[in-house]
Structure formats: C-alpha cells, structure tokens
C-alpha cells in the first residue's frame, strides 16, 4: 500500500528524477517553469507516495497570481506516477489529496495545464479568460475551485 506524505528535502532529487522519467528532461523548458523559477513551492501541498521506501508518485504546487486583481492560486504540477505504477489510481489519490489539503489551507483555487478528459474526472474545468505564458494551448488551462470572475494572465507569485 502506498503511503502519501509531505515531500521532504531528502526526497527532492528522487522526485526530480521521477519527473524527468515521466516528462523527459526538457520539461523545464515549458512556459509554466518560468512561473516557478526562484519561487519556493507550497510545501504543505507537495506530496510523495512511497511503498516500502520506493517512490511511486509525486505532486508539487507553486503559488501564482492571476489577473489584474492578483488572485492567489496554486499552480499544480508536475504530477507524476512511476510508469510501473500507472493504472493503480495513484494519480487520482494524489490529486484528491492536494485538493483536500489545499482547501483546508486556504488554497481553494487550483490551476494546472493538462488534458481535460483526464483532469475533468476530478472536477477540473477549462478556464476561459485565464492565460498562461505562451505557447500554452488555452484549452489545456484547467482550474478547480472558485474561479468565477477571475480572468487575466497568470503571473509569478513575486510579481504581485
């Protein structure tokens, strides 16, 4: 059974290796990484799943601001499940945990870039009027939580 727990400093490089395995080393060239560079992740929302000490899944979240009102949101991702563990429901479990923990900690607005057919199962919907840095496909900008009335560009947390 996989145990979900907070990501600690001792997990960092192993989690990075899992992200590279799942997304390829060029993942850091994605525009969403410009929103993360030099910003600390939201530690309370960064989780790892291990079974018998072996990393099975990981998720991170980063603070961002959206629109002229600089609405706070948690940029979720990367989300990764080790290829040997995919299909076991770990993605659903770790996404559910981050949504629940986020709500308890005041991070009610979650944002990610992904496929609606997958993330829509967990309540995410396309965010019309919210723009990630280019070249992000607007149809892949998804949100969970109270997004009514929030529009505009997603900006770095330290730009607010």
C-alpha positions as a Markdown table, in Angstrom:
| # | Residue | x | y | z |
|---|---|---|---|---|
| 1 | Unk | 0.0 | 0.0 | 0.0 |
| 2 | Unk | 1.3 | 3.4 | -1.0 |
| 3 | Unk | 1.7 | 5.9 | 1.8 |
| 4 | Unk | 1.2 | 9.6 | 0.9 |
| 5 | Unk | 3.2 | 12.0 | 3.0 |
| 6 | Unk | 4.7 | 15.5 | 2.7 |
| 7 | Unk | 7.7 | 15.8 | 0.4 |
| 8 | Unk | 10.8 | 16.5 | 2.4 |
| 9 | Unk | 14.3 | 17.8 | 1.4 |
| 10 | Unk | 15.5 | 14.3 | 1.3 |
| 11 | Unk | 13.0 | 13.5 | -1.5 |
| 12 | Unk | 13.9 | 16.4 | -3.8 |
| 13 | Unk | 16.3 | 14.7 | -6.2 |
| 14 | Unk | 14.4 | 11.4 | -6.4 |
| 15 | Unk | 11.2 | 13.4 | -7.2 |
| 16 | Unk | 13.1 | 15.3 | -9.9 |
| 17 | Unk | 14.3 | 12.0 | -11.4 |
| 18 | Unk | 10.7 | 10.7 | -11.4 |
| 19 | Unk | 9.6 | 13.9 | -13.2 |
| 20 | Unk | 12.3 | 13.5 | -15.7 |
| 21 | Unk | 11.3 | 9.9 | -16.3 |
| 22 | Unk | 7.7 | 10.8 | -16.8 |
| 23 | Unk | 8.1 | 14.0 | -18.7 |
| 24 | Unk | 11.6 | 14.0 | -20.2 |
| 25 | Unk | 14.5 | 16.2 | -19.1 |
| 26 | Unk | 13.3 | 19.0 | -21.4 |
| 27 | Unk | 10.2 | 19.6 | -19.2 |
| 28 | Unk | 11.9 | 22.6 | -17.6 |
| 29 | Unk | 11.7 | 24.4 | -21.0 |
| 30 | Unk | 7.9 | 24.6 | -20.6 |
| 31 | Unk | 6.5 | 28.1 | -20.0 |
| 32 | Unk | 5.0 | 27.1 | -16.7 |
| 33 | Unk | 8.5 | 26.7 | -15.3 |
| 34 | Unk | 9.1 | 30.5 | -15.8 |
| 35 | Unk | 6.3 | 30.9 | -13.2 |
| 36 | Unk | 8.2 | 28.6 | -10.8 |
| 37 | Unk | 11.8 | 29.7 | -11.2 |
| 38 | Unk | 13.2 | 31.0 | -8.0 |
| 39 | Unk | 9.9 | 30.6 | -6.2 |
| 40 | Unk | 9.5 | 28.2 | -3.3 |
| 41 | Unk | 6.8 | 25.6 | -3.8 |
| 42 | Unk | 3.9 | 25.4 | -1.4 |
| 43 | Unk | 5.5 | 22.9 | 0.9 |
| 44 | Unk | 2.2 | 21.8 | 2.5 |
| 45 | Unk | 0.9 | 20.8 | -0.9 |
| 46 | Unk | 4.0 | 18.9 | -2.2 |
| 47 | Unk | 3.4 | 15.2 | -1.6 |
| 48 | Unk | 5.1 | 11.9 | -2.3 |
| 49 | Unk | 3.8 | 8.4 | -2.3 |
| 50 | Unk | 6.0 | 5.6 | -1.3 |
| 51 | Unk | 5.6 | 1.9 | -0.8 |
| 52 | Unk | 8.4 | 0.0 | 1.0 |
| 53 | Unk | 10.5 | 3.1 | 0.6 |
| 54 | Unk | 10.2 | 3.2 | -3.2 |
| 55 | Unk | 8.8 | 6.4 | -4.8 |
| 56 | Unk | 5.6 | 5.6 | -6.6 |
| 57 | Unk | 4.2 | 9.1 | -7.2 |
| 58 | Unk | 4.7 | 12.8 | -6.5 |
| 59 | Unk | 3.0 | 16.1 | -6.9 |
| 60 | Unk | 4.0 | 19.7 | -6.3 |
| 61 | Unk | 2.2 | 23.1 | -6.3 |
| 62 | Unk | 3.5 | 26.6 | -6.6 |
| 63 | Unk | 1.9 | 29.9 | -5.7 |
| 64 | Unk | 0.9 | 32.2 | -8.6 |
| 65 | Unk | -1.2 | 35.3 | -9.1 |
| 66 | Unk | -3.9 | 35.7 | -11.8 |
| 67 | Unk | -5.3 | 38.8 | -13.5 |
| 68 | Unk | -5.3 | 42.4 | -12.5 |
| 69 | Unk | -6.7 | 41.6 | -9.1 |
| 70 | Unk | -3.7 | 39.3 | -8.5 |
| 71 | Unk | -5.9 | 36.5 | -7.3 |
| 72 | Unk | -3.9 | 33.8 | -5.5 |
| 73 | Unk | -3.9 | 30.3 | -6.9 |
| 74 | Unk | -1.8 | 27.1 | -6.6 |
| 75 | Unk | -0.2 | 26.0 | -9.9 |
| 76 | Unk | -0.4 | 22.2 | -9.6 |
| 77 | Unk | 2.3 | 20.2 | -11.2 |
| 78 | Unk | 4.1 | 18.4 | -12.1 |
| 79 | Unk | 2.0 | 15.4 | -11.2 |
| 80 | Unk | 3.8 | 12.1 | -11.8 |
| 81 | Unk | 3.2 | 8.4 | -11.3 |
| 82 | Unk | 6.0 | 6.0 | -11.9 |
| 83 | Unk | 5.4 | 4.1 | -15.2 |
| 84 | Unk | 5.4 | 0.7 | -13.3 |
| 85 | Unk | 2.6 | 2.0 | -11.0 |
| 86 | Unk | 0.3 | 3.7 | -13.6 |
| 87 | Unk | -3.3 | 2.5 | -13.8 |
| 88 | Unk | -3.5 | 1.8 | -10.0 |
| 89 | Unk | -5.4 | 5.0 | -9.2 |
| 90 | Unk | -2.4 | 6.8 | -7.6 |
| 91 | Unk | -2.9 | 9.9 | -9.8 |
| 92 | Unk | -6.5 | 10.2 | -8.6 |
| 93 | Unk | -5.4 | 9.7 | -5.0 |
| 94 | Unk | -2.7 | 12.3 | -5.0 |
| 95 | Unk | -4.8 | 14.8 | -6.9 |
| 96 | Unk | -7.6 | 14.3 | -4.4 |
| 97 | Unk | -5.3 | 14.8 | -1.5 |
| 98 | Unk | -3.8 | 18.1 | -2.9 |
| 99 | Unk | -7.4 | 19.4 | -3.5 |
| 100 | Unk | -8.4 | 18.5 | 0.1 |
| 101 | Unk | -5.3 | 19.8 | 1.7 |
| 102 | Unk | -5.4 | 23.0 | -0.5 |
| 103 | Unk | -9.0 | 23.7 | 0.7 |
| 104 | Unk | -8.0 | 23.2 | 4.3 |
| 105 | Unk | -5.0 | 25.5 | 4.0 |
| 106 | Unk | -6.8 | 28.3 | 2.0 |
| 107 | Unk | -5.5 | 27.3 | -1.4 |
| 108 | Unk | -9.0 | 26.9 | -2.8 |
| 109 | Unk | -8.2 | 27.9 | -6.4 |
| 110 | Unk | -6.1 | 25.3 | -8.2 |
| 111 | Unk | -4.7 | 25.7 | -11.7 |
| 112 | Unk | -2.9 | 23.3 | -14.0 |
| 113 | Unk | -2.0 | 22.7 | -17.6 |
| 114 | Unk | -3.3 | 19.3 | -18.8 |
| 115 | Unk | -5.8 | 17.2 | -20.6 |
| 116 | Unk | -9.4 | 17.8 | -19.8 |
| 117 | Unk | -10.5 | 14.2 | -20.4 |
| 118 | Unk | -8.2 | 13.1 | -17.6 |
| 119 | Unk | -8.4 | 16.0 | -15.1 |
| 120 | Unk | -12.1 | 16.7 | -15.7 |
| 121 | Unk | -12.8 | 13.4 | -13.8 |
| 122 | Unk | -11.5 | 15.2 | -10.7 |
| 123 | Unk | -13.6 | 18.4 | -11.2 |
| 124 | Unk | -11.2 | 20.5 | -13.2 |
| 125 | Unk | -12.7 | 22.6 | -16.0 |
| 126 | Unk | -11.3 | 24.7 | -18.8 |
| 127 | Unk | -10.6 | 28.3 | -17.6 |
| 128 | Unk | -11.8 | 30.6 | -20.3 |
| 129 | Unk | -10.2 | 34.0 | -19.9 |
| 130 | Unk | -7.2 | 32.8 | -17.9 |
| 131 | Unk | -3.9 | 32.9 | -19.9 |
| 132 | Unk | -0.7 | 31.1 | -19.1 |
| 133 | Unk | 2.6 | 32.3 | -20.7 |
| 134 | Unk | 2.9 | 31.3 | -24.3 |
| 135 | Unk | 2.9 | 28.9 | -26.0 |
| 136 | Unk | 0.4 | 27.3 | -23.8 |
| 137 | Unk | -2.7 | 26.0 | -25.5 |
| 138 | Unk | -5.7 | 27.8 | -23.9 |
| 139 | Unk | -7.8 | 24.6 | -24.0 |
| 140 | Unk | -5.3 | 23.0 | -21.6 |
| 141 | Unk | -5.6 | 25.6 | -18.9 |
| 142 | Unk | -7.7 | 24.0 | -16.3 |
| 143 | Unk | -8.9 | 25.0 | -12.8 |
| 144 | Unk | -10.6 | 23.6 | -9.8 |
| 145 | Unk | -12.3 | 25.8 | -7.1 |
| 146 | Unk | -13.9 | 29.2 | -7.2 |
| 147 | Unk | -12.7 | 30.8 | -10.4 |
| 148 | Unk | -15.9 | 32.9 | -11.2 |
| 149 | Unk | -14.8 | 36.4 | -12.1 |
| 150 | Unk | -11.1 | 35.6 | -12.2 |
| 151 | Unk | -9.6 | 36.3 | -15.6 |
| 152 | Unk | -6.3 | 37.5 | -17.0 |
| 153 | Unk | -2.7 | 36.5 | -17.2 |
| 154 | Unk | -1.1 | 34.1 | -14.8 |
| 155 | Unk | 1.9 | 35.8 | -13.2 |
| 156 | Unk | 4.7 | 34.8 | -10.9 |
| 157 | Unk | 3.9 | 35.0 | -7.1 |
| 158 | Unk | 6.6 | 37.7 | -6.6 |
| 159 | Unk | 5.0 | 39.9 | -9.3 |
| 160 | Unk | 2.0 | 40.7 | -7.2 |
